[in-house]
Structures are given as C-alpha cells and as structure tokens.
mmCIF file of C-alpha atoms in Angstrom:
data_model
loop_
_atom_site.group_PDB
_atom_site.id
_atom_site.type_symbol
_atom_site.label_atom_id
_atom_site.label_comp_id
_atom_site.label_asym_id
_atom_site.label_seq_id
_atom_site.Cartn_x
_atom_site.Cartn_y
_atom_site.Cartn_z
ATOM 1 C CA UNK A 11 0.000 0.000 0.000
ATOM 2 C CA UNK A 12 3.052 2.382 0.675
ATOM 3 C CA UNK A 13 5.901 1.158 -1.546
ATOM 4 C CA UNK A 14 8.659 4.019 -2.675
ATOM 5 C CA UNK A 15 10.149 4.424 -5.917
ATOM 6 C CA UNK A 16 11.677 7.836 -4.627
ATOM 7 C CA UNK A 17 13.790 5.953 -2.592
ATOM 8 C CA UNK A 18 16.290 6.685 -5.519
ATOM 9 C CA UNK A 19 16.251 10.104 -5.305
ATOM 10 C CA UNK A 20 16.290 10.363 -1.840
ATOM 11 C CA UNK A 21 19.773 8.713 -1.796
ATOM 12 C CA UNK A 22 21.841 10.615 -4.621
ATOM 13 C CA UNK A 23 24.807 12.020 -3.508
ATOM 14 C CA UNK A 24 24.547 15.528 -2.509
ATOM 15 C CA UNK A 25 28.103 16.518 -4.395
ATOM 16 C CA UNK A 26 27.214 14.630 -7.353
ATOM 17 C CA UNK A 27 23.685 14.092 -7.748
ATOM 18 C CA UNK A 28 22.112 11.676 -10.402
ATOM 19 C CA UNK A 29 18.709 13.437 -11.049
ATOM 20 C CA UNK A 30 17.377 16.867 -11.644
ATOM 21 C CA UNK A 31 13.582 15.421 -10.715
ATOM 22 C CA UNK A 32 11.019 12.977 -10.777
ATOM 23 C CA UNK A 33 10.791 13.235 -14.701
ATOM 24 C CA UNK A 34 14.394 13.407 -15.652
ATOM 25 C CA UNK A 35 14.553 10.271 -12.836
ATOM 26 C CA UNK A 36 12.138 8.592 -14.669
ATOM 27 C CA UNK A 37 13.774 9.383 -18.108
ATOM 28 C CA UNK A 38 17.279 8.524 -17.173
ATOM 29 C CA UNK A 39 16.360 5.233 -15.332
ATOM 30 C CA UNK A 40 14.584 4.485 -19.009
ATOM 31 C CA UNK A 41 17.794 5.619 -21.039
ATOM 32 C CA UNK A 42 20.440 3.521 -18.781
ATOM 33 C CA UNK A 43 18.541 0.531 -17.562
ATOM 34 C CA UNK A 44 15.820 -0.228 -19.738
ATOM 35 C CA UNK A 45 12.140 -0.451 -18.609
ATOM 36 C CA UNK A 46 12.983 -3.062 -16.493
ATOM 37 C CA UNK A 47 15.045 -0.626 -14.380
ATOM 38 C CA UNK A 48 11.923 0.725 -13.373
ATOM 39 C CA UNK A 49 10.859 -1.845 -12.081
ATOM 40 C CA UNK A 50 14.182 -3.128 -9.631
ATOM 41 C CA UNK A 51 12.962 -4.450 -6.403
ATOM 42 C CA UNK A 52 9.347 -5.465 -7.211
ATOM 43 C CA UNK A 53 9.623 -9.046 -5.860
ATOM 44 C CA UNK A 54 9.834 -7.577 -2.048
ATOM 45 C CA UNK A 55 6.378 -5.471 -2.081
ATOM 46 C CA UNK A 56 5.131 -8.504 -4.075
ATOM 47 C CA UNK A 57 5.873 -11.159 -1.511
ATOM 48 C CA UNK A 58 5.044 -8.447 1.372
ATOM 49 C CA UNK A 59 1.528 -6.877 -0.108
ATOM 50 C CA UNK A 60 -0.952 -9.465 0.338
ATOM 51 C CA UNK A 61 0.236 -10.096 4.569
ATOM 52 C CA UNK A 62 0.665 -5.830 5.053
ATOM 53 C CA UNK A 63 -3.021 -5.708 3.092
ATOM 54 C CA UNK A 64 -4.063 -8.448 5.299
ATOM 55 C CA UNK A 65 -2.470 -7.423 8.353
ATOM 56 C CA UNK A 66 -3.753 -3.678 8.522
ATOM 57 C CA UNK A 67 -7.053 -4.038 7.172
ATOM 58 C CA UNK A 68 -7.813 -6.927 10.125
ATOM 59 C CA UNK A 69 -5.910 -5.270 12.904
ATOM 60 C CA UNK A 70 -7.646 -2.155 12.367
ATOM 61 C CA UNK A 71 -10.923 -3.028 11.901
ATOM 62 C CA UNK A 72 -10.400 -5.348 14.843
ATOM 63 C CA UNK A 73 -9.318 -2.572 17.163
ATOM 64 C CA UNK A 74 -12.406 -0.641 15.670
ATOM 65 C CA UNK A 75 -14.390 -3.678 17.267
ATOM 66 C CA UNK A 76 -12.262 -3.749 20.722
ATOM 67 C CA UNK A 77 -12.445 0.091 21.136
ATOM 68 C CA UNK A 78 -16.217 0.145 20.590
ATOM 69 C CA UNK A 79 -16.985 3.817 19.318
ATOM 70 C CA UNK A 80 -17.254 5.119 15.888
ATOM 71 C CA UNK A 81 -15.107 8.424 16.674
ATOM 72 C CA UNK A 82 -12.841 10.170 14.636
ATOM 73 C CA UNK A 83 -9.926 9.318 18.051
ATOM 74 C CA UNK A 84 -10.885 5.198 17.750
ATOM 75 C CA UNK A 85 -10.302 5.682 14.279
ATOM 76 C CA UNK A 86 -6.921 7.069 14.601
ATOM 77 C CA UNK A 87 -6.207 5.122 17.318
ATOM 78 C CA UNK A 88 -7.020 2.101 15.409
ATOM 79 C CA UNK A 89 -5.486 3.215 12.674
ATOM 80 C CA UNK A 90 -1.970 3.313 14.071
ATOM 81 C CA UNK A 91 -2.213 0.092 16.273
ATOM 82 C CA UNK A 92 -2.271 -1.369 12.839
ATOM 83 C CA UNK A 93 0.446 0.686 11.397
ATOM 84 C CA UNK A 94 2.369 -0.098 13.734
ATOM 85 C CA UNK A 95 2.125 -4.343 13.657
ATOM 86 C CA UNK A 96 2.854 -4.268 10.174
ATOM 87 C CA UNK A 97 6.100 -2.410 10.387
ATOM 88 C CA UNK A 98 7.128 -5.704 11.502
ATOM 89 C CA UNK A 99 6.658 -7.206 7.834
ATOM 90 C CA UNK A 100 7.399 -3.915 5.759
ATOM 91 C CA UNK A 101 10.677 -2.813 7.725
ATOM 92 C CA UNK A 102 12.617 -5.856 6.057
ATOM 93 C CA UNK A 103 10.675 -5.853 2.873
ATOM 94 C CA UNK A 104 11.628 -2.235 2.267
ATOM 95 C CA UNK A 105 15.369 -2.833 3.183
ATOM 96 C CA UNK A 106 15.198 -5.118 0.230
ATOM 97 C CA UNK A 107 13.477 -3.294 -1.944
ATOM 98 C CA UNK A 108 15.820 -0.679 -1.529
ATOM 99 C CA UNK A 109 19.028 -2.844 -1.202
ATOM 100 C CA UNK A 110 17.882 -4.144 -5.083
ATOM 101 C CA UNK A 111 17.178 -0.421 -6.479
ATOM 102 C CA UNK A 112 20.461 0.564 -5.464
ATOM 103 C CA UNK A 113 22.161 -2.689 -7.043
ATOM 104 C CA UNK A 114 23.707 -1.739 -10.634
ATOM 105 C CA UNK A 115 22.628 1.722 -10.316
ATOM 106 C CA UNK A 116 23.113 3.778 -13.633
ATOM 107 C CA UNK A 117 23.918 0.445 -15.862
ATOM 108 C CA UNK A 118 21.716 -1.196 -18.614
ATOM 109 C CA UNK A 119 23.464 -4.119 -17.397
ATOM 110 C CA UNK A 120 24.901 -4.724 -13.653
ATOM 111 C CA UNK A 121 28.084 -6.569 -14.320
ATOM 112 C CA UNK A 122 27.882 -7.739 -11.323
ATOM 113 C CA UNK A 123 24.967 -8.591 -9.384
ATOM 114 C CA UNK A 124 25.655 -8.533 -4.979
ATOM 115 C CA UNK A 125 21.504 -10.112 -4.698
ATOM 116 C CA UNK A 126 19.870 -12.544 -7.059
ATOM 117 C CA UNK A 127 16.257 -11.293 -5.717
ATOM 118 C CA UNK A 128 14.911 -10.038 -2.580
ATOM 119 C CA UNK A 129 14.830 -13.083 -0.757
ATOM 120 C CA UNK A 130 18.740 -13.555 -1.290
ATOM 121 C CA UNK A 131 19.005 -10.320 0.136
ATOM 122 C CA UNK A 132 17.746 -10.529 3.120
ATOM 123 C CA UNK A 133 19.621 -13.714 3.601
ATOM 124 C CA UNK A 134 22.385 -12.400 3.161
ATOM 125 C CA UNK A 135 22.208 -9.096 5.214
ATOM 126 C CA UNK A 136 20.927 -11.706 7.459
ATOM 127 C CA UNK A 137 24.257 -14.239 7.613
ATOM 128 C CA UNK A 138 26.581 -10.876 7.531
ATOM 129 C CA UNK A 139 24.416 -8.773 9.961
ATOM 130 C CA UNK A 140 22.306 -10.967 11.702
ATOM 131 C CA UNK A 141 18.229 -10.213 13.233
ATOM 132 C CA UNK A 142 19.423 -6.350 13.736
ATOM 133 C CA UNK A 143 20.661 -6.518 10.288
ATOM 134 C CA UNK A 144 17.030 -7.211 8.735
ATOM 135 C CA UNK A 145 15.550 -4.621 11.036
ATOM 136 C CA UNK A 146 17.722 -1.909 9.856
ATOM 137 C CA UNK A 147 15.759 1.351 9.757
ATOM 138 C CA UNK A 148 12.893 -0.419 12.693
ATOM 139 C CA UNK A 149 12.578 2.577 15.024
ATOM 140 C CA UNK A 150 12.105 5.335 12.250
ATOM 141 C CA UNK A 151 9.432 2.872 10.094
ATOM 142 C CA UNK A 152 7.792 2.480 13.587
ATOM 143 C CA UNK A 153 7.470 6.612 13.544
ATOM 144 C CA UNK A 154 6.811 6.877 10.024
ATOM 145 C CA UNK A 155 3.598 4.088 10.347
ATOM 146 C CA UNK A 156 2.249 4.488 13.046
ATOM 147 C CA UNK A 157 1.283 7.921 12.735
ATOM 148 C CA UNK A 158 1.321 7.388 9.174
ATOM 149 C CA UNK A 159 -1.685 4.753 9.243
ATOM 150 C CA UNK A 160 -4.075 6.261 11.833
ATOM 151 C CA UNK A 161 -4.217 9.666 10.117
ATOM 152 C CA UNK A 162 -4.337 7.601 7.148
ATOM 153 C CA UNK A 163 -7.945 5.753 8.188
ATOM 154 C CA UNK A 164 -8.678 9.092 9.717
ATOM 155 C CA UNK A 165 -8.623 10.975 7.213
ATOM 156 C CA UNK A 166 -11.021 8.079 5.079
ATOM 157 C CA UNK A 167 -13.531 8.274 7.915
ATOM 158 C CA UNK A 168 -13.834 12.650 7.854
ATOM 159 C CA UNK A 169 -13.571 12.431 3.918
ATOM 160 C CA UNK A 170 -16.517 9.462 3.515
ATOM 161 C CA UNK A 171 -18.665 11.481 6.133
ATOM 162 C CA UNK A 172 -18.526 14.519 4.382
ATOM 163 C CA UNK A 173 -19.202 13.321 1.257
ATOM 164 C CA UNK A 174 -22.309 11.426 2.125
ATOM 165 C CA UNK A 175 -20.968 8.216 0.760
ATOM 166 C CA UNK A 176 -25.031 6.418 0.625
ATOM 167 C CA UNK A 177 -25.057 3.352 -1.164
ATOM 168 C CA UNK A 178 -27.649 4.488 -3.824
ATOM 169 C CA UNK A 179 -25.646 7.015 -4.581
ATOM 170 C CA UNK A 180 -24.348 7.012 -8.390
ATOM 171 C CA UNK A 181 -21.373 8.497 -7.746
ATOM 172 C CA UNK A 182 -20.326 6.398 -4.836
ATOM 173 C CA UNK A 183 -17.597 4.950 -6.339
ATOM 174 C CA UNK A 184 -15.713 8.078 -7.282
ATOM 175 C CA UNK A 185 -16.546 9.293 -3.778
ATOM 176 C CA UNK A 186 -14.928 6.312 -2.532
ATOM 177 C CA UNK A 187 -11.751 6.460 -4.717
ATOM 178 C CA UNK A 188 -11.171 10.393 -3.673
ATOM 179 C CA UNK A 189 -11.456 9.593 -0.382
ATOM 180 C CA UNK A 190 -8.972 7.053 -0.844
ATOM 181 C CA UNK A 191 -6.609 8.986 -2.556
ATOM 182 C CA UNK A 192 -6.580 11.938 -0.462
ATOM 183 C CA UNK A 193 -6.327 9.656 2.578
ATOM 184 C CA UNK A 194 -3.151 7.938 0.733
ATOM 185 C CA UNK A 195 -1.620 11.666 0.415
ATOM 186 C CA UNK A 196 -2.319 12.756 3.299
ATOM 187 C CA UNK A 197 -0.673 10.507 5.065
ATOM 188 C CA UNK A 198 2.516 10.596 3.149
ATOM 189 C CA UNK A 199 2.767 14.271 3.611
ATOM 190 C CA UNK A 200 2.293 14.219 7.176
ATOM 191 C CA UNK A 201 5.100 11.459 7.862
ATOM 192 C CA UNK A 202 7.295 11.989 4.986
ATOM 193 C CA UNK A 203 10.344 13.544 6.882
ATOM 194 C CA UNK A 204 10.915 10.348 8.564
ATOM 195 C CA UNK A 205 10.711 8.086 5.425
ATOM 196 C CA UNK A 206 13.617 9.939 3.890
ATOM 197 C CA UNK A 207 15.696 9.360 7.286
ATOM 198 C CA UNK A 208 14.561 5.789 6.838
ATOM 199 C CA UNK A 209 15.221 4.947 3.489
ATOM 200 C CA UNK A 210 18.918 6.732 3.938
ATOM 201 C CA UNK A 211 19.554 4.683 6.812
ATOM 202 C CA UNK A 212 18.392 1.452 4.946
ATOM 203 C CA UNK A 213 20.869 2.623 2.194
ATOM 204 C CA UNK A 214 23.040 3.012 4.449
ATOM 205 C CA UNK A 215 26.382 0.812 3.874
ATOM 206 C CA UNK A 216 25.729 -0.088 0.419
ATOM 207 C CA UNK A 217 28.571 1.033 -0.870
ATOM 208 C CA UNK A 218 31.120 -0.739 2.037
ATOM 209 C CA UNK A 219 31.055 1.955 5.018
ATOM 210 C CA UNK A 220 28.224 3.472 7.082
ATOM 211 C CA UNK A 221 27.846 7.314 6.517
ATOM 212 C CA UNK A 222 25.048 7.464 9.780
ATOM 213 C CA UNK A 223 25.885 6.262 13.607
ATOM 214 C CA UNK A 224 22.169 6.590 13.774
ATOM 215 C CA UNK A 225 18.783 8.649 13.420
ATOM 216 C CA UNK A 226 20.206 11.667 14.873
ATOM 217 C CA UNK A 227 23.475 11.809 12.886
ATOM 218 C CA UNK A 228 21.435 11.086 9.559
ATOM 219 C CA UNK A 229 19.291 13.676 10.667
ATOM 220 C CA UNK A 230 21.808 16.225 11.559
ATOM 221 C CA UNK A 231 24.501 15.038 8.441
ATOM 222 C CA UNK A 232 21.209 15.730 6.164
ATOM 223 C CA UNK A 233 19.928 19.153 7.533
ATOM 224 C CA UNK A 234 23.905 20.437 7.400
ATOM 225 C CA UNK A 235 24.440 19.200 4.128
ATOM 226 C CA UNK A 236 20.970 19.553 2.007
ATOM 227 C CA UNK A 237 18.759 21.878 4.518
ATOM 228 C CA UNK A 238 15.418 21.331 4.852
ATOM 229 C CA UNK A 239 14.750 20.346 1.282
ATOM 230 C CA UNK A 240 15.823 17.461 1.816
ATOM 231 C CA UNK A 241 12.775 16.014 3.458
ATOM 232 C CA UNK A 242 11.486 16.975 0.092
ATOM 233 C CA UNK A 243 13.340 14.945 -1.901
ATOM 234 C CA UNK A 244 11.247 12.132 -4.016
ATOM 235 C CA UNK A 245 7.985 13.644 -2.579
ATOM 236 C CA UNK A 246 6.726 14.569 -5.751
ATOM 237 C CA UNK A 247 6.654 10.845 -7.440
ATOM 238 C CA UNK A 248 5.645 9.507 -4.107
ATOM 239 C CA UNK A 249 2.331 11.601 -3.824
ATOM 240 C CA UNK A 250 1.588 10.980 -7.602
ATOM 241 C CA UNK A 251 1.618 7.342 -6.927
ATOM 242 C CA UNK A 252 -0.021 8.092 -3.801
ATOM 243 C CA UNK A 253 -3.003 8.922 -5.028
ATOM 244 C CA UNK A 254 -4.195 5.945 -7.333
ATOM 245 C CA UNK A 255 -2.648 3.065 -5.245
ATOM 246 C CA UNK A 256 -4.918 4.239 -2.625
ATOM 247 C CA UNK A 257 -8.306 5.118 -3.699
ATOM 248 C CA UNK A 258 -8.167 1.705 -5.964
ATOM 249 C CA UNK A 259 -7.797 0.220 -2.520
ATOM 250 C CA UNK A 260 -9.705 1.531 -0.647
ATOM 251 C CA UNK A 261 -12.756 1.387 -3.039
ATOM 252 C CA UNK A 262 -11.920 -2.280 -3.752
ATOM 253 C CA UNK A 263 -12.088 -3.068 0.543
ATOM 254 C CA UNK A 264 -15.149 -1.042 0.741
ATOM 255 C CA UNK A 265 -16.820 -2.573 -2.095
ATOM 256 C CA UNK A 266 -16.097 -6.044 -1.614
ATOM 257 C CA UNK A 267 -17.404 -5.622 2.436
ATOM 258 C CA UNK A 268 -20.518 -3.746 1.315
ATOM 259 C CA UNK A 269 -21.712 -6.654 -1.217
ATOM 260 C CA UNK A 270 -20.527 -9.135 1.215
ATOM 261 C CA UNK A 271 -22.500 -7.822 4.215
ATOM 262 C CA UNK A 272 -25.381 -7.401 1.282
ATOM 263 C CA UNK A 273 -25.384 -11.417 0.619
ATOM 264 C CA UNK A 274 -25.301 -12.387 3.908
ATOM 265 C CA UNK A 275 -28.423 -9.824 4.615
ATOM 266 C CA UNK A 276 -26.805 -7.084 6.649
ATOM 267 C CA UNK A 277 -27.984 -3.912 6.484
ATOM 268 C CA UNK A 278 -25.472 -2.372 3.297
ATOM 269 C CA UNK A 279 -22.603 -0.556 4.292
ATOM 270 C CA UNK A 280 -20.654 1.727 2.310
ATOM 271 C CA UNK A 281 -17.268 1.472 4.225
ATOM 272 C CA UNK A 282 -14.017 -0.407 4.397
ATOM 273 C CA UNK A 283 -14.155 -0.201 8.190
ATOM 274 C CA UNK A 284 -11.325 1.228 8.813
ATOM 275 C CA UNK A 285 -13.745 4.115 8.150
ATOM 276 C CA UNK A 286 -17.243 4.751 8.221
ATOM 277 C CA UNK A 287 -18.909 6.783 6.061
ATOM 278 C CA UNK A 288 -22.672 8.878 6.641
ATOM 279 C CA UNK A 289 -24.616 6.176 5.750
ATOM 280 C CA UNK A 290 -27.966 5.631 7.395
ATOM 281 C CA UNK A 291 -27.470 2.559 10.496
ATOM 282 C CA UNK A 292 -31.006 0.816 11.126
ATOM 283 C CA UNK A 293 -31.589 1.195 14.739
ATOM 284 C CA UNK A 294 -31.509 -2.792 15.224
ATOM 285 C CA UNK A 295 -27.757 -2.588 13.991
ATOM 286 C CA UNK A 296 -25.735 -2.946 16.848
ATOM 287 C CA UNK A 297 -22.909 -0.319 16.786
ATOM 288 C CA UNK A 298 -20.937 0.147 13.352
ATOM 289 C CA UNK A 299 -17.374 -1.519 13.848
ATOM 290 C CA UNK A 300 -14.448 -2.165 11.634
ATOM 291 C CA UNK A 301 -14.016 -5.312 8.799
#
C-alpha cells in the first residue's frame, strides 16, 4: 500500500547528484537501464503486499471492534495500532526493496549482481548482519507508520462522512476512490520527513562503510548538508503514486465488504471499516465496527 520508488532520489549524492527530478529520474532510469530498471525491487512489495493488506485491514478493523466507538480518536487510534504491527513485515521488505534499487545503479546491465532477488538479500544481510541486520531502519518505520496509518484511516472516515458516501448514490464509487486517494496523500505528507531518514539509513552501507551512527546523525549530516529540502526529496513521485494506489484500494475493501455484508443480509454498508462513512445505520444494527 506504501511502496517508494523515490527511494532513488532520496539517496543521490549531494556533491554529485544523479537526477534533476522525478521526470528526468524517470527518463534517465529508461535511457540507462531499460524499462525493467523501473521496475528493480518489485519481488519484495510482491511477496510483502498481500500479509501488510491483510495485516492492517484486520488489525484495524479489529481494534475498531475492541475500542467500541465510531469516533474520529478510535479511528486514529485504530489506525496506528495497525500501522504499527505491520512495520514488523514492511521494515525488512523495504530494506530489500531498496538494497535491489540501489544494485547496478546507472547500468543497462549490472556486471555484477551482490543479490539474485529479494529473498537472497535478506539472507544475506541476514548471515553478515544478523536479526538487527534485517531490522535496519525499525525505530524510524515504527514513527513513520504508526502515525502514518491512523491519520491515514482518519482521514477516510472525515472524507466518507462529508461526502455522504449512501449506497444508492451514483457516484459512490468516485466518492470512494477520492477519499482514498486523499487519505493515501495525506498521510505521506504528514510522515514523509521520517521516510527519507529511513530509506537513507536502509541505504546506508551499500557502498562498504556506514555514513550514519544513527537517526540523529542522519538527521543532523542531512539538515547540514541539504537543509530542509531534503525532506522533500522524491515527494513529488511519491504523492503521484499516492493517489491511485490508494483510492483503488480503498474502493476495492469497501466494495467487496458492502456486497458481502449485502449477501449475507446485513444492512449495506458503504465502508471499508477502517472508516465509516454517513450512511444511514437501522436502529436494530448494533454499533458500526471495523471489517
């Protein structure tokens, strides 16, 4: 749901940097490597999608369940309890993702490959680094989610309210996917800071040597060398992927619940439960509550 191709930008060297922007990124990566260059690292969010899909849509609407209320707070709340157990699958699937996007940078052809695919990676940052090795860049994926993901189902639940998201409604489904998509950049914008600290850190050592002794010195090394722009960097492609990644899932959850709870003769529903929109409750229905 929140897989980075800016990762590449975000780790240029400041002296020498590879890319002007997004679009001479995009154009270079095409000229030196080929469409498939685009495309480096896609086995890790593969393998990790369907368990991080899984995994946040249940916890949170679980925690929705547990906590009782339909409130904007419960909906944060439950938002980033879910955030924050799937760091625990997207920390290491990230590493790798951006462990292969840095392999054979700049080359058509890498003459010589460190990882086969994304599960070699991670065994072998495992073998050389160990557990901690796997779980490099924990603590700031950990800030960046968990925050990240409640204002993320947050923002669904305000957005689907407002826009009266009814069920007979013949624009439902656009409702549904702006919602989506303005949760999706919301979210990014609000955490993105940290997701350039974290991605630096997980690039950290690539090339033989650590730059970082930590979040602070990335941090601080960052700011001194690039200013605040640098928590810029890559935002552009991220929030223009942003947009239809989420609101194509979000609208796919919410439909597929809503036509579910239809055949097995609930009232219809018009949310994902992670959010609830305005629709009317019958007063039999016991109190709205997550997937």
């Amino acid at each position: 749901m929140r897989f980075h191709f800016q990762v590449r930008l975000q780790v240029q060297s400041v002296d020498r940097p590879l890319y002007r922007g997004t679009y001479h990124c995009f154009q270079s990566i095409v000229r030196q490597e080929s469409m498939t260059g685009l495309y480096k690292g896609i086995g890790s969010p593969m393998m990790g999608l369907t368990f991080i899909n899984a995994i946040v849509f249940g916890v949170q609407g679980n925690a929705m369940r547990r906590l009782g209320h339909d409130t904007p707070l419960n909906q944060f709340l439950a938002g980033a309890s879910a955030g924050a157990l799937q760091s625990v699958i997207c920390c290491p699937m990230e590493l790798a993702k951006t462990r292969m996007q840095l392999q054979g940078l700049g080359e058509r052809k890498s003459k010589q490959k460190l990882y086969k695919n994304s599960l070699d990676c991670l065994v072998r940052i495992y073998r050389k680094e160990g557990f901690r090795g796997i779980n490099r860049g924990m603590v700031t994926t950990l800030v960046r989610e968990t925050p990240g993901f409640g204002i993320y189902f947050l923002t669904y639940d305000v957005l689907t309210r407002s826009l009266g998201c009814e069920p007979d409604d013949p624009y439902m489904i656009l409702k549904l996917l702006f919602a989506g998509g303005m949760s999706g950049i919301t979210s990014w914008i609000s955490t993105y800071p940290v997701d350039v600290i974290k991605s630096r850190l997980q690039a950290d050592g690539v090339g033989g040597h650590n730059k970082y002794s930590g979040i602070a010195d990335c941090v601080r090394q960052s700011l001194k060398r690039e200013g605040w722009r640098v928590f810029t960097h890559g935002l552009t492609s991220t929030l223009l992927r942003a947009f239809p990644v989420n609101a194509t899932t979000f609208a796919t959850v919410t439909l597929f619940l809503m036509y579910m709870r239809d055949d097995e003769g609930a009232v219809n529903d018009c949310e994902p439960q992670p959010a609830h929109s305005s629709l009317t409750v019958s007063p039999q229905q016991a109190q709205p509550s997550s997937l």
